[in-house]
Coordinates of C-alpha atoms and ligand atoms in Angstrom, one line a residue:
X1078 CA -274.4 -128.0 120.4
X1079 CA -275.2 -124.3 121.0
X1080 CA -272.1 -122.8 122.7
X1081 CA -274.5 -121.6 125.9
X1082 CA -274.5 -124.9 126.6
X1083 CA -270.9 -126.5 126.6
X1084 CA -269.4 -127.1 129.8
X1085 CA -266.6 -124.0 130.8
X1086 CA -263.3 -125.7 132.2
X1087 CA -261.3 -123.4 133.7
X1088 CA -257.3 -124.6 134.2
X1089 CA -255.0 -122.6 135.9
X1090 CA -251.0 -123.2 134.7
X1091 CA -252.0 -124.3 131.0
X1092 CA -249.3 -123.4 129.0
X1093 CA -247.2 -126.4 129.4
X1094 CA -246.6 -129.5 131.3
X1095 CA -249.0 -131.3 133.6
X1096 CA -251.8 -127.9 132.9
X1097 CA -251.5 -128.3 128.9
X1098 CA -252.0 -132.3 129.4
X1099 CA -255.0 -131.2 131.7
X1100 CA -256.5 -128.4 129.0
X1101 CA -255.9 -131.1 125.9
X1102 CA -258.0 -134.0 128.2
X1103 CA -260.9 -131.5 127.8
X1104 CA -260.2 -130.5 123.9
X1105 CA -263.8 -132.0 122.6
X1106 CA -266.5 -130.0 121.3
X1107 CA -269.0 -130.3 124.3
X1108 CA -266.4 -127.7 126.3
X1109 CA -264.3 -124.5 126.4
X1110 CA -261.6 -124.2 128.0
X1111 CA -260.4 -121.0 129.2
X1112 CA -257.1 -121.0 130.8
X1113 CA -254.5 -119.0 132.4
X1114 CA -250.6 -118.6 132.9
X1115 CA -247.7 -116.9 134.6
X1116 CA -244.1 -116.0 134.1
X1117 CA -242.2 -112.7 135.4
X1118 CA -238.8 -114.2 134.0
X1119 CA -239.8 -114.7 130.3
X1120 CA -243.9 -113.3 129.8
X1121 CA -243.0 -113.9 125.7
X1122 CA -241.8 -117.4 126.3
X1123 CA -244.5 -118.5 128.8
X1124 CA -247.1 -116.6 126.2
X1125 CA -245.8 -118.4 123.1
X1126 CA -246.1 -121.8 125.2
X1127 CA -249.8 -120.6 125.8
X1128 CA -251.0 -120.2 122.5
X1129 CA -249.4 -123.9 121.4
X1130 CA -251.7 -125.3 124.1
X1131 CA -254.9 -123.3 122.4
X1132 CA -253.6 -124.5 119.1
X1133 CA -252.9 -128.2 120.4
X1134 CA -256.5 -128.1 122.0
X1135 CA -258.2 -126.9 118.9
X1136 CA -256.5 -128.9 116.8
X1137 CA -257.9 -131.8 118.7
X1138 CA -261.5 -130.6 118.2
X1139 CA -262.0 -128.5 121.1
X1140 CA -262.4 -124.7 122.2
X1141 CA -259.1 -123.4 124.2
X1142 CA -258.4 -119.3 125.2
X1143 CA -255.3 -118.2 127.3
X1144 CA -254.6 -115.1 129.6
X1145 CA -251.6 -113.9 131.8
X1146 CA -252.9 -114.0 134.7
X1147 CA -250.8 -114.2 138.5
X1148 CA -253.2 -116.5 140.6
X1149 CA -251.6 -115.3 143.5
X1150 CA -253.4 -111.5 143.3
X1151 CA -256.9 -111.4 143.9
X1152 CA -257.3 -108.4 142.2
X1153 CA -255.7 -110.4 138.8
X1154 CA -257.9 -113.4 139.9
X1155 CA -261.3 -111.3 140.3
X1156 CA -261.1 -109.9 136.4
X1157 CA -260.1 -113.4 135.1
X1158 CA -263.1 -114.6 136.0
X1159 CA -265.4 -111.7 135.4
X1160 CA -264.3 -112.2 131.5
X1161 CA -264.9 -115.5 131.5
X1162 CA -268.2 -115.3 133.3
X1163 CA -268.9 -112.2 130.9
X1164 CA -268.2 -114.2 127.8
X1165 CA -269.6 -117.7 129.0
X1166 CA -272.4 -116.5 132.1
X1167 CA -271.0 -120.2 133.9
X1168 CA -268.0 -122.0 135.3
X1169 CA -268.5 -126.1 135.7
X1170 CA -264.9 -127.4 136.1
X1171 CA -262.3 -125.9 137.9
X1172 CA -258.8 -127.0 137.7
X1173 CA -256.1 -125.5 140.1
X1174 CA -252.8 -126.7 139.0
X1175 CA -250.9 -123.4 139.1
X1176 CA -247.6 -124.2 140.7
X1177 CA -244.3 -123.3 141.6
X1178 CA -241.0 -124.2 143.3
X1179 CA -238.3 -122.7 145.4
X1180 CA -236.1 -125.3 146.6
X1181 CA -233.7 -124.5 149.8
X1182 CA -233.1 -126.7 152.6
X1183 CA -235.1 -125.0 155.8
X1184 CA -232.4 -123.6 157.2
X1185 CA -231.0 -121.6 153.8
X1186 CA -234.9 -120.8 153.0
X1187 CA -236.0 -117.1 153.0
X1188 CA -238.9 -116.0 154.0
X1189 CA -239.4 -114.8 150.3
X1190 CA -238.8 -118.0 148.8
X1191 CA -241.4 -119.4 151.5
X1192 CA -243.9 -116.3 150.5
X1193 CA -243.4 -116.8 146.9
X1194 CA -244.2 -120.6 146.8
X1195 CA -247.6 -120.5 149.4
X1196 CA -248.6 -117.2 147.7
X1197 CA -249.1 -119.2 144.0
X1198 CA -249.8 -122.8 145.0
X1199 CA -252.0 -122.7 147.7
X1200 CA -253.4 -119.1 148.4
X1201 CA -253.7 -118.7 144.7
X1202 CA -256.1 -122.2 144.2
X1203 CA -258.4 -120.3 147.6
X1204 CA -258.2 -117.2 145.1
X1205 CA -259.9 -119.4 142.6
X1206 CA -262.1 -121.5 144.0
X1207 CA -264.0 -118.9 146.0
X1208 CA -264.5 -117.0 142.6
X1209 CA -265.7 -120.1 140.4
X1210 CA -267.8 -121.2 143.7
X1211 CA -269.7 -118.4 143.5
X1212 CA -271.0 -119.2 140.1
X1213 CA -271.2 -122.9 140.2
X1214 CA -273.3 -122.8 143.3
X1215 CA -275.5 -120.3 141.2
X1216 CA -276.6 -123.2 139.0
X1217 CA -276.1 -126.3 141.3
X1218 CA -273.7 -127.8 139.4
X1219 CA -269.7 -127.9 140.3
X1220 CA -266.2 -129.7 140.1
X1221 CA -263.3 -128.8 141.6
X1222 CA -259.9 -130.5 141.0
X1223 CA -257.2 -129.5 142.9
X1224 CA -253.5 -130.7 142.2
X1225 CA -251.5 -131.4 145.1
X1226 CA -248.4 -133.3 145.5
X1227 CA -247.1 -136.7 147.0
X1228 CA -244.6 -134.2 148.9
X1229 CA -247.5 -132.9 150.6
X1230 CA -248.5 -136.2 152.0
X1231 CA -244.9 -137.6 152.7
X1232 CA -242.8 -134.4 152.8
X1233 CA -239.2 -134.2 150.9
X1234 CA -235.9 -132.6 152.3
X1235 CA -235.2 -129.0 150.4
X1236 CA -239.3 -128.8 149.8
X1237 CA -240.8 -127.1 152.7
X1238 CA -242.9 -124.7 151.2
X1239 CA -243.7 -126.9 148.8
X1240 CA -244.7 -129.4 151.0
X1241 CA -246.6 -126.8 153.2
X1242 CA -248.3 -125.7 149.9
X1243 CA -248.9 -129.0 148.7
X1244 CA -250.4 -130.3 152.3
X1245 CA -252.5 -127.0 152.6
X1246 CA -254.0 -128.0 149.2
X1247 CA -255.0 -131.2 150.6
X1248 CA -256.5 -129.6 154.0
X1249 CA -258.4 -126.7 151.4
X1250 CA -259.7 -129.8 149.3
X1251 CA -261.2 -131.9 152.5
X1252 CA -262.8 -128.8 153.6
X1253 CA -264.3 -127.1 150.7
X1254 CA -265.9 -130.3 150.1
X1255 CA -267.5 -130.2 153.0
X1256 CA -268.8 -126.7 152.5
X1257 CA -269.8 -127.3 148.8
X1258 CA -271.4 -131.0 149.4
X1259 CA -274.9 -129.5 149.3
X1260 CA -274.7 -127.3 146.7
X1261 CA -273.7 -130.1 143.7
X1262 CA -270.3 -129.2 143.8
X1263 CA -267.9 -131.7 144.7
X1264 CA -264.0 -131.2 145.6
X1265 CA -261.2 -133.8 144.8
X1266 CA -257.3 -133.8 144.9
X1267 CA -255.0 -135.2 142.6
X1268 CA -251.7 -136.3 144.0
X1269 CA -248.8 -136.8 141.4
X1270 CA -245.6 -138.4 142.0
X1271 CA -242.6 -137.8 139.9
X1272 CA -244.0 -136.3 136.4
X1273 CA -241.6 -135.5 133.4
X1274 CA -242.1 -132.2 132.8
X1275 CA -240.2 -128.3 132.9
X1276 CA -240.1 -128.4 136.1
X1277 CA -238.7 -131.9 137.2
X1278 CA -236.5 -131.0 134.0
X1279 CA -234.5 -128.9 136.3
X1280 CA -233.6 -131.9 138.8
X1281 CA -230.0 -133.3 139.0
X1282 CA -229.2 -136.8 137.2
X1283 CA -228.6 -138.1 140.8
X1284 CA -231.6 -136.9 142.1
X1285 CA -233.9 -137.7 139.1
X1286 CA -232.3 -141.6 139.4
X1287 CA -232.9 -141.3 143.0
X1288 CA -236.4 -141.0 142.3
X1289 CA -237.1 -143.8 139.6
X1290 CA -235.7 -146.3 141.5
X1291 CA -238.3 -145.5 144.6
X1292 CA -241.5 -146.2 142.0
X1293 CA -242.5 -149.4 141.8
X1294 CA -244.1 -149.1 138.0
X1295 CA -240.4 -148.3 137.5
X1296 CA -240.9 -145.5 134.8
X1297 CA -241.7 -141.3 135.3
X1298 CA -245.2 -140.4 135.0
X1299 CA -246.3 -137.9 131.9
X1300 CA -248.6 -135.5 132.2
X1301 CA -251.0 -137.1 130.2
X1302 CA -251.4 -139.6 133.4
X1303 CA -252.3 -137.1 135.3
X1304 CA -255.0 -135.4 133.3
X1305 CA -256.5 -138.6 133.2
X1306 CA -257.5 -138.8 136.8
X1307 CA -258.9 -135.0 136.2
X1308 CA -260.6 -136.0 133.6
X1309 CA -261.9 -138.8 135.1
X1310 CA -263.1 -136.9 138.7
X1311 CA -264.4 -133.8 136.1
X1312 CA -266.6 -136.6 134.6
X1313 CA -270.9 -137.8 135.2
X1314 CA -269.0 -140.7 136.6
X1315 CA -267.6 -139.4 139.3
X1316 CA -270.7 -137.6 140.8
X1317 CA -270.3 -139.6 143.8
X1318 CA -266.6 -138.9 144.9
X1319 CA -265.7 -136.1 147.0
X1320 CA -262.8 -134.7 149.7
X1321 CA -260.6 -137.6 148.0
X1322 CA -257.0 -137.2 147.0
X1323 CA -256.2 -139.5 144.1
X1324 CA -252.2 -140.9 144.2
X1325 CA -250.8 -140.6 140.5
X1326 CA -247.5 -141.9 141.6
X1327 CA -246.6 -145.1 139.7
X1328 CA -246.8 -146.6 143.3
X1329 CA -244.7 -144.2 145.3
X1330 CA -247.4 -143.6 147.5
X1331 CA -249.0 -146.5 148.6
Ligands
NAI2065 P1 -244.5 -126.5 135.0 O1 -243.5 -125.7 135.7 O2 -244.2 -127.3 133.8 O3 -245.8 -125.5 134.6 C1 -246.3 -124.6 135.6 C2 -247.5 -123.9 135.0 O4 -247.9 -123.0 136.1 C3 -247.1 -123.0 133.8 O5 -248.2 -123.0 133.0 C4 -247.0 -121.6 134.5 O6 -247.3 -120.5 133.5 C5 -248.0 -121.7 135.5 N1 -247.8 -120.7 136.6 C6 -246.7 -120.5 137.4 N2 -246.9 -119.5 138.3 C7 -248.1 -119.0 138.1 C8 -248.9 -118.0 138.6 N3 -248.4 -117.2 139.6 N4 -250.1 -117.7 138.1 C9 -250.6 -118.5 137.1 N5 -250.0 -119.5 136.5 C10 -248.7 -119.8 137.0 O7 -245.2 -127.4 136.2 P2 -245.8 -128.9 136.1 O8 -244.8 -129.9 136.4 O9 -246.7 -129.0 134.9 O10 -246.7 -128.8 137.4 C11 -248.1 -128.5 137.4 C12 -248.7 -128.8 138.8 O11 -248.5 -130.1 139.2 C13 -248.1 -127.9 139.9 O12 -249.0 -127.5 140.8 C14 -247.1 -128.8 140.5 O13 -246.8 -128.5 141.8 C15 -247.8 -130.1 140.4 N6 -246.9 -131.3 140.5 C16 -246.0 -131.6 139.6 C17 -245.2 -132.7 139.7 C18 -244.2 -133.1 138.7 O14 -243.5 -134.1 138.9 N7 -244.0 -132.3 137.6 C19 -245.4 -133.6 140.9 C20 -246.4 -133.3 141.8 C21 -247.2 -132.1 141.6

């Protein structure tokens, strides 16, 4: 296949966790997948974690390239995408999984940790889709997959930005949807419970038993779970699904 043809996926939070799981469902040699990362507190660290997940992805057959980029500046956004539309001239997937959290119960929470968290997870996935709309609706052809959060849908005590974030991710999903319907490109969520990765890592034995015992599969998801469902609304056959948020919960949510 001539590379002018393979489909561009673009993934934003691939370097580790649920975005490398997400990069790695698309490692086959009918795509590229161009993805980005973020880390103020260790840029080496976050980098190193980056190029395993191009390694991993190539290794598995496919085509994977990484940049540091903060979705949460537009500016930072803007040129991401001008390289990859200067390298590839087209953008058919979009992933926004970027995300961050900043846990305080409401009444200890800054306004800073409420910034930080809205600024990345849900103002940095608008950042993105408006600038891979632009070229999907170019050539017709579009999908979106936005990852939300059950704590969007049913909130959780010390996540309200994350909760806000994770709801307004649901509310941009429905609505871009809407707006892209005619133009081939269709818009879905995915919704995952409690995932093992470096970021539920960080949770206290309590809390982390707390959670298994509320999902009735009775084990943690991995984030190979969740790139299933992307891969699955990404695919021909889900041409007919749009505005939905998919549950990835082991039963959490029903
Ligand atoms: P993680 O902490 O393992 O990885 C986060 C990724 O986001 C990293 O690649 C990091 O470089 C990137 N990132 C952080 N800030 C960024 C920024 N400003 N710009 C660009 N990239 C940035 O997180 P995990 O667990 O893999 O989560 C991925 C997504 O799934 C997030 O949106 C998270 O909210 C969501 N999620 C995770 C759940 C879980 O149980 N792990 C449950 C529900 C949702």
């Amino acid at each position: 296949m001539k590379k002018e043809e393979k489909r561009v996926v673009v993934v934003t939070g691939g370097s580790r966790g649920i975005g490398r799981a997400i990069c790695l469902a698309f490692a086959a040699p009918d795509k590229q997948v161009f993805f980005n990362y973020f880390s103020p507190a260790d840029p080496e660290g976050e980098k190193a974690h980056a190029k395993k997940t191009e390694a991993l992805v190539k290794e598995a057959g496919g085509f994977a390239k990484s940049a540091s980029v903060n979705v949460a500046l537009e500016t930072d956004v803007k040129a991401f995408f001008k390289e990859v539309l200067d390298e590839t001239g087209r953008i058919d997937i979009l992933v926004n999984n970027a995300g961050i959290t900043k846990d305080k119960l409401l009444m200890r929470m800054t306004e800073q940790d409420w910034d930080a968290v809205l600024d990345v997870n849900l103002k940095g996935a608008f950042h993105c889709t408006r600038f891979a709309a632009r070229a999907m609706i170019q050539k017709r052809y579009g999908r979106i997959i936005n990852i939300a959060s059950i704590v969007g849908v049913i909130g959780n005590p010390g996540q309200a930005n994350y909760a806000a974030s994770k709801a307004g991710i649901i509310g941009l999903t429905k609505t871009s949807a809407r707006e892209f319907a005619q133009r081939g490109i269709t818009v879905n969520a995915v919704a995952p419970g409690f995932i093992e990765t470096d970021m539920t890592a960080a949770l206290s034995e309590k809390v982390r038993a707390s959670m298994l015992g509320q999902i009735p599969l009775g084990r943690a998801g991995q984030p190979e779970d969740v790139a299933h469902a992307v891969a699955f609304l990404a695919s021909d056959e889900a041409t007919y699904i749009t505005g939905q948020v998919i549950h990835v919960s082991g039963g959490m949510y029903i």
